[in-house]
GROMACS .gro file of C-alpha atoms in nm:
model
  230
    1ASN     CA    1   0.001   0.000   0.000
    2PHE     CA    2   0.294   0.233  -0.074
    3ASP     CA    3   0.188   0.567  -0.219
    4ILE     CA    4   0.463   0.796  -0.367
    5ALA     CA    5   0.230   1.099  -0.328
    6MET     CA    6   0.209   1.054   0.049
    7ILE     CA    7   0.583   1.041   0.136
    8ASP     CA    8   0.731   1.275   0.393
    9LEU     CA    9   0.932   1.547   0.216
   10GLU     CA   10   1.163   1.609   0.510
   11ARG     CA   11   1.312   1.269   0.591
   12LYS     CA   12   1.661   1.318   0.731
   13GLU     CA   13   1.790   0.995   0.584
   14VAL     CA   14   1.712   1.120   0.226
   15TYR     CA   15   1.896   1.445   0.285
   16GLU     CA   16   2.200   1.248   0.422
   17VAL     CA   17   2.213   1.058   0.084
   18LEU     CA   18   2.200   1.391  -0.102
   19GLN     CA   19   2.455   1.564   0.116
   20ALA     CA   20   2.692   1.278   0.051
   21ALA     CA   21   2.625   1.322  -0.320
   22GLN     CA   22   2.530   0.959  -0.358
   23SER     CA   23   2.290   1.072  -0.629
   24VAL     CA   24   2.350   0.818  -0.907
   25GLY     CA   25   2.014   0.738  -1.064
   26ILE     CA   26   1.836   1.039  -0.890
   27PHE     CA   27   1.646   1.261  -1.131
   28GLN     CA   28   1.831   1.587  -1.222
   29LEU     CA   29   2.092   1.527  -0.950
   30GLU     CA   30   2.323   1.259  -1.084
   31GLY     CA   31   2.574   1.452  -1.309
   32SER     CA   32   2.926   1.503  -1.169
   33GLY     CA   33   2.885   1.884  -1.166
   34MET     CA   34   2.558   1.849  -0.975
   35GLN     CA   35   2.721   1.604  -0.731
   36SER     CA   36   2.990   1.864  -0.661
   37LEU     CA   37   2.724   2.126  -0.593
   38LEU     CA   38   2.535   1.890  -0.357
   39LYS     CA   39   2.852   1.829  -0.153
   40LYS     CA   40   2.908   2.199  -0.113
   41LEU     CA   41   2.550   2.301  -0.058
   42LYS     CA   42   2.437   2.007   0.158
   43PRO     CA   43   2.057   2.039   0.110
   44SER     CA   44   1.873   1.989   0.435
   45ARG     CA   45   1.513   2.071   0.338
   46PHE     CA   46   1.284   2.048   0.038
   47GLU     CA   47   1.327   2.423  -0.050
   48ASP     CA   48   1.705   2.358  -0.093
   49ILE     CA   49   1.631   2.090  -0.357
   50ILE     CA   50   1.410   2.332  -0.545
   51ALA     CA   51   1.693   2.588  -0.527
   52VAL     CA   52   1.962   2.332  -0.648
   53VAL     CA   53   1.770   2.277  -0.961
   54ALA     CA   54   1.744   2.646  -1.033
   55LEU     CA   55   2.105   2.718  -0.941
   56PHE     CA   56   2.261   2.455  -1.153
   57ARG     CA   57   2.270   2.655  -1.473
   58PRO     CA   58   2.550   2.848  -1.653
   59GLY     CA   59   2.423   3.198  -1.543
   60PRO     CA   60   2.414   3.149  -1.164
   61LEU     CA   61   2.724   2.924  -1.168
   62GLY     CA   62   2.926   3.185  -1.365
   63SER     CA   63   2.804   3.495  -1.172
   64GLY     CA   64   2.916   3.389  -0.822
   65MET     CA   65   2.549   3.366  -0.718
   66VAL     CA   66   2.587   2.995  -0.629
   67ASP     CA   67   2.889   3.060  -0.403
   68ASP     CA   68   2.694   3.336  -0.220
   69PHE     CA   69   2.390   3.094  -0.177
   70ILE     CA   70   2.620   2.831  -0.031
   71GLU     CA   71   2.800   3.073   0.207
   72ARG     CA   72   2.476   3.223   0.331
   73LYS     CA   73   2.310   2.887   0.392
   74HIS     CA   74   2.604   2.775   0.604
   75GLY     CA   75   2.617   3.109   0.796
   76ARG     CA   76   2.952   3.214   0.662
   77GLN     CA   77   2.814   3.517   0.493
   78ASP     CA   78   2.563   3.769   0.629
   79ILE     CA   79   2.209   3.773   0.485
   80VAL     CA   80   2.123   4.133   0.415
   81TYR     CA   81   1.775   4.258   0.308
   82GLU     CA   82   1.750   4.593   0.124
   83HIS     CA   83   1.416   4.646   0.290
   84PRO     CA   84   1.249   4.469   0.593
   85SER     CA   85   0.953   4.342   0.387
   86LEU     CA   86   1.193   4.138   0.171
   87ALA     CA   87   1.267   3.898   0.454
   88ASP     CA   88   0.933   3.711   0.399
   89ILE     CA   89   0.992   3.689   0.019
   90LEU     CA   90   1.359   3.597   0.019
   91SER     CA   91   1.414   3.392   0.339
   92ASP     CA   92   1.386   3.062   0.159
   93THR     CA   93   1.677   3.155  -0.072
   94TYR     CA   94   1.889   3.322   0.201
   95GLY     CA   95   1.827   3.678   0.074
   96ILE     CA   96   1.912   3.599  -0.291
   97ILE     CA   97   1.662   3.668  -0.570
   98LEU     CA   98   1.664   3.330  -0.743
   99TYR     CA   99   1.311   3.289  -0.888
  100GLN     CA  100   1.106   3.495  -1.130
  101GLU     CA  101   0.814   3.475  -0.881
  102GLN     CA  102   1.021   3.654  -0.627
  103VAL     CA  103   1.070   3.947  -0.864
  104GLN     CA  104   0.694   3.959  -0.908
  105LYS     CA  105   0.631   3.937  -0.543
  106ILE     CA  106   0.871   4.215  -0.459
  107ALA     CA  107   0.708   4.445  -0.718
  108ALA     CA  108   0.356   4.365  -0.580
  109THR     CA  109   0.462   4.407  -0.214
  110LEU     CA  110   0.679   4.712  -0.230
  111ALA     CA  111   0.553   4.902  -0.534
  112ASN     CA  112   0.184   4.802  -0.547
  113TYR     CA  113   0.208   4.628  -0.883
  114SER     CA  114  -0.093   4.417  -0.986
  115LEU     CA  115  -0.005   4.056  -1.067
  116GLY     CA  116  -0.045   4.137  -1.439
  117GLU     CA  117   0.189   4.430  -1.412
  118ALA     CA  118   0.443   4.221  -1.220
  119ASP     CA  119   0.444   3.966  -1.498
  120LEU     CA  120   0.512   4.238  -1.749
  121LEU     CA  121   0.802   4.359  -1.525
  122ARG     CA  122   0.942   4.000  -1.518
  123ARG     CA  123   0.926   3.982  -1.893
  124ALA     CA  124   1.082   4.327  -1.939
  125MET     CA  125   1.373   4.235  -1.711
  126GLY     CA  126   1.429   3.906  -1.896
  127LYS     CA  127   1.442   4.085  -2.238
  128LYS     CA  128   1.640   4.392  -2.111
  129LYS     CA  129   1.489   4.644  -2.350
  130PRO     CA  130   1.626   4.989  -2.231
  131GLU     CA  131   1.309   5.183  -2.304
  132GLU     CA  132   1.085   4.939  -2.128
  133MET     CA  133   1.320   4.910  -1.837
  134ALA     CA  134   1.331   5.288  -1.787
  135LYS     CA  135   0.944   5.291  -1.788
  136GLN     CA  136   0.931   5.011  -1.537
  137LYS     CA  137   1.192   5.174  -1.312
  138SER     CA  138   0.991   5.495  -1.296
  139ARG     CA  139   0.679   5.289  -1.218
  140PHE     CA  140   0.855   5.089  -0.945
  141ILE     CA  141   1.003   5.402  -0.770
  142SER     CA  142   0.662   5.587  -0.776
  143GLY     CA  143   0.482   5.284  -0.648
  144SER     CA  144   0.740   5.227  -0.371
  145LYS     CA  145   0.699   5.590  -0.263
  146GLU     CA  146   0.335   5.518  -0.188
  147ASN     CA  147   0.462   5.271   0.066
  148ASN     CA  148   0.713   5.513   0.216
  149VAL     CA  149   1.009   5.335   0.064
  150ASP     CA  150   1.303   5.571   0.022
  151ASP     CA  151   1.382   5.655  -0.349
  152LYS     CA  152   1.749   5.550  -0.314
  153VAL     CA  153   1.641   5.211  -0.158
  154ALA     CA  154   1.382   5.158  -0.439
  155ASP     CA  155   1.635   5.253  -0.705
  156ASP     CA  156   1.895   5.012  -0.564
  157LEU     CA  157   1.641   4.739  -0.528
  158PHE     CA  158   1.527   4.777  -0.890
  159GLU     CA  159   1.887   4.744  -1.009
  160LEU     CA  160   1.936   4.441  -0.788
  161MET     CA  161   1.619   4.279  -0.930
  162ALA     CA  162   1.726   4.362  -1.289
  163LYS     CA  163   2.070   4.202  -1.221
  164PHE     CA  164   1.923   3.878  -1.072
  165ALA     CA  165   1.637   3.863  -1.331
  166ALA     CA  166   1.902   3.767  -1.597
  167TYR     CA  167   1.951   3.446  -1.399
  168GLY     CA  168   1.595   3.411  -1.259
  169PHE     CA  169   1.426   3.075  -1.300
  170ASN     CA  170   1.067   2.979  -1.289
  171LYS     CA  171   1.010   2.840  -0.936
  172SER     CA  172   0.702   2.631  -1.028
  173HIS     CA  173   0.912   2.449  -1.291
  174SER     CA  174   1.199   2.400  -1.041
  175ALA     CA  175   0.959   2.278  -0.769
  176ALA     CA  176   0.802   2.020  -1.003
  177TYR     CA  177   1.144   1.890  -1.097
  178GLY     CA  178   1.263   1.907  -0.731
  179LEU     CA  179   0.969   1.692  -0.626
  180VAL     CA  180   1.064   1.415  -0.871
  181SER     CA  181   1.426   1.449  -0.758
  182TYR     CA  182   1.319   1.398  -0.396
  183GLN     CA  183   1.088   1.111  -0.482
  184THR     CA  184   1.357   0.919  -0.667
  185ALA     CA  185   1.604   0.997  -0.381
  186TYR     CA  186   1.347   0.863  -0.129
  187LEU     CA  187   1.311   0.540  -0.329
  188LYS     CA  188   1.684   0.496  -0.351
  189THR     CA  189   1.717   0.555   0.021
  190PHE     CA  190   1.445   0.325   0.147
  191PHE     CA  191   1.400   0.074  -0.142
  192THR     CA  192   1.758   0.073  -0.270
  193GLU     CA  193   1.768  -0.275  -0.424
  194GLN     CA  194   1.431  -0.234  -0.602
  195PHE     CA  195   1.523   0.107  -0.715
  196MET     CA  196   1.858   0.009  -0.870
  197ALA     CA  197   1.694  -0.293  -1.037
  198ALA     CA  198   1.418  -0.073  -1.179
  199ILE     CA  199   1.646   0.199  -1.325
  200MET     CA  200   1.879  -0.065  -1.471
  201THR     CA  201   1.575  -0.229  -1.640
  202CYS     CA  202   1.456   0.110  -1.765
  203ASP     CA  203   1.801   0.185  -1.917
  204LEU     CA  204   1.866  -0.167  -2.053
  205ASP     CA  205   1.967  -0.031  -2.388
  206ASN     CA  206   2.197   0.242  -2.257
  207THR     CA  207   2.536   0.085  -2.199
  208GLU     CA  208   2.693   0.398  -2.051
  209LYS     CA  209   2.424   0.432  -1.788
  210LEU     CA  210   2.430   0.060  -1.714
  211VAL     CA  211   2.800   0.069  -1.646
  212ARG     CA  212   2.754   0.361  -1.402
  213TYR     CA  213   2.461   0.182  -1.228
  214THR     CA  214   2.662  -0.138  -1.203
  215GLU     CA  215   2.946   0.049  -1.039
  216GLU     CA  216   2.690   0.213  -0.799
  217CYS     CA  217   2.559  -0.137  -0.715
  218ARG     CA  218   2.918  -0.252  -0.630
  219ARG     CA  219   2.963   0.058  -0.404
  220LEU     CA  220   2.638  -0.047  -0.236
  221ARG     CA  221   2.774  -0.406  -0.205
  222PHE     CA  222   2.483  -0.553  -0.410
  223LYS     CA  223   2.551  -0.863  -0.619
  224ILE     CA  224   2.456  -0.846  -0.974
  225LEU     CA  225   2.377  -1.197  -1.091
  226ALA     CA  226   2.431  -1.320  -1.436
  227PRO     CA  227   2.120  -1.426  -1.644
  228ASN     CA  228   2.006  -1.773  -1.539
  229ILE     CA  229   1.755  -1.981  -1.737
  230ASN     CA  230   1.618  -2.132  -1.415
   0.00000   0.00000   0.00000
């Protein structure tokens, strides 16, 4: 009566497997670059898995954003919020604007954007058209003024949002991927033999993957038996 939809998303044992980067066969998390990121980041909650999927892209990796995320998660770098109301919006990502939805929420909270307007802002930041950006900046600062946000703070925050928007990822997409990552990690943690047998069966025609999975079985001290007509 096992139900994958009912599993606990905060099982310590699953996070221990991920922290050790024993992620062969785990959806989205099995590449060597991703394993290196897992070792440094050491995810300890479901929000961290969502973030890992969003962070492992050329933009964030090349910008230093990933290093900042890791340092802040482990308390080695201060988390600073440009405005107190950002704490609720950015606490899950340690003060870093990682998701497009965060850009929209900041605009709605600080500058009274409607959700439709916030989506237009997200798109404008993604495309970086100077005229559109100038219009949006003026709108953002005037909207922030209504909430007694200092012009300099609003200006700095807009520039910060524009910088991060270049690397912003869609959180709903990342969360959906992250859920499947956690589910496969859960199966590998608690049903290891069945999981390894299943993924090897699924990739029967992929020699490269089979070799990697065979090596993982050896690491796990599982015997792989030769075909037997009986």
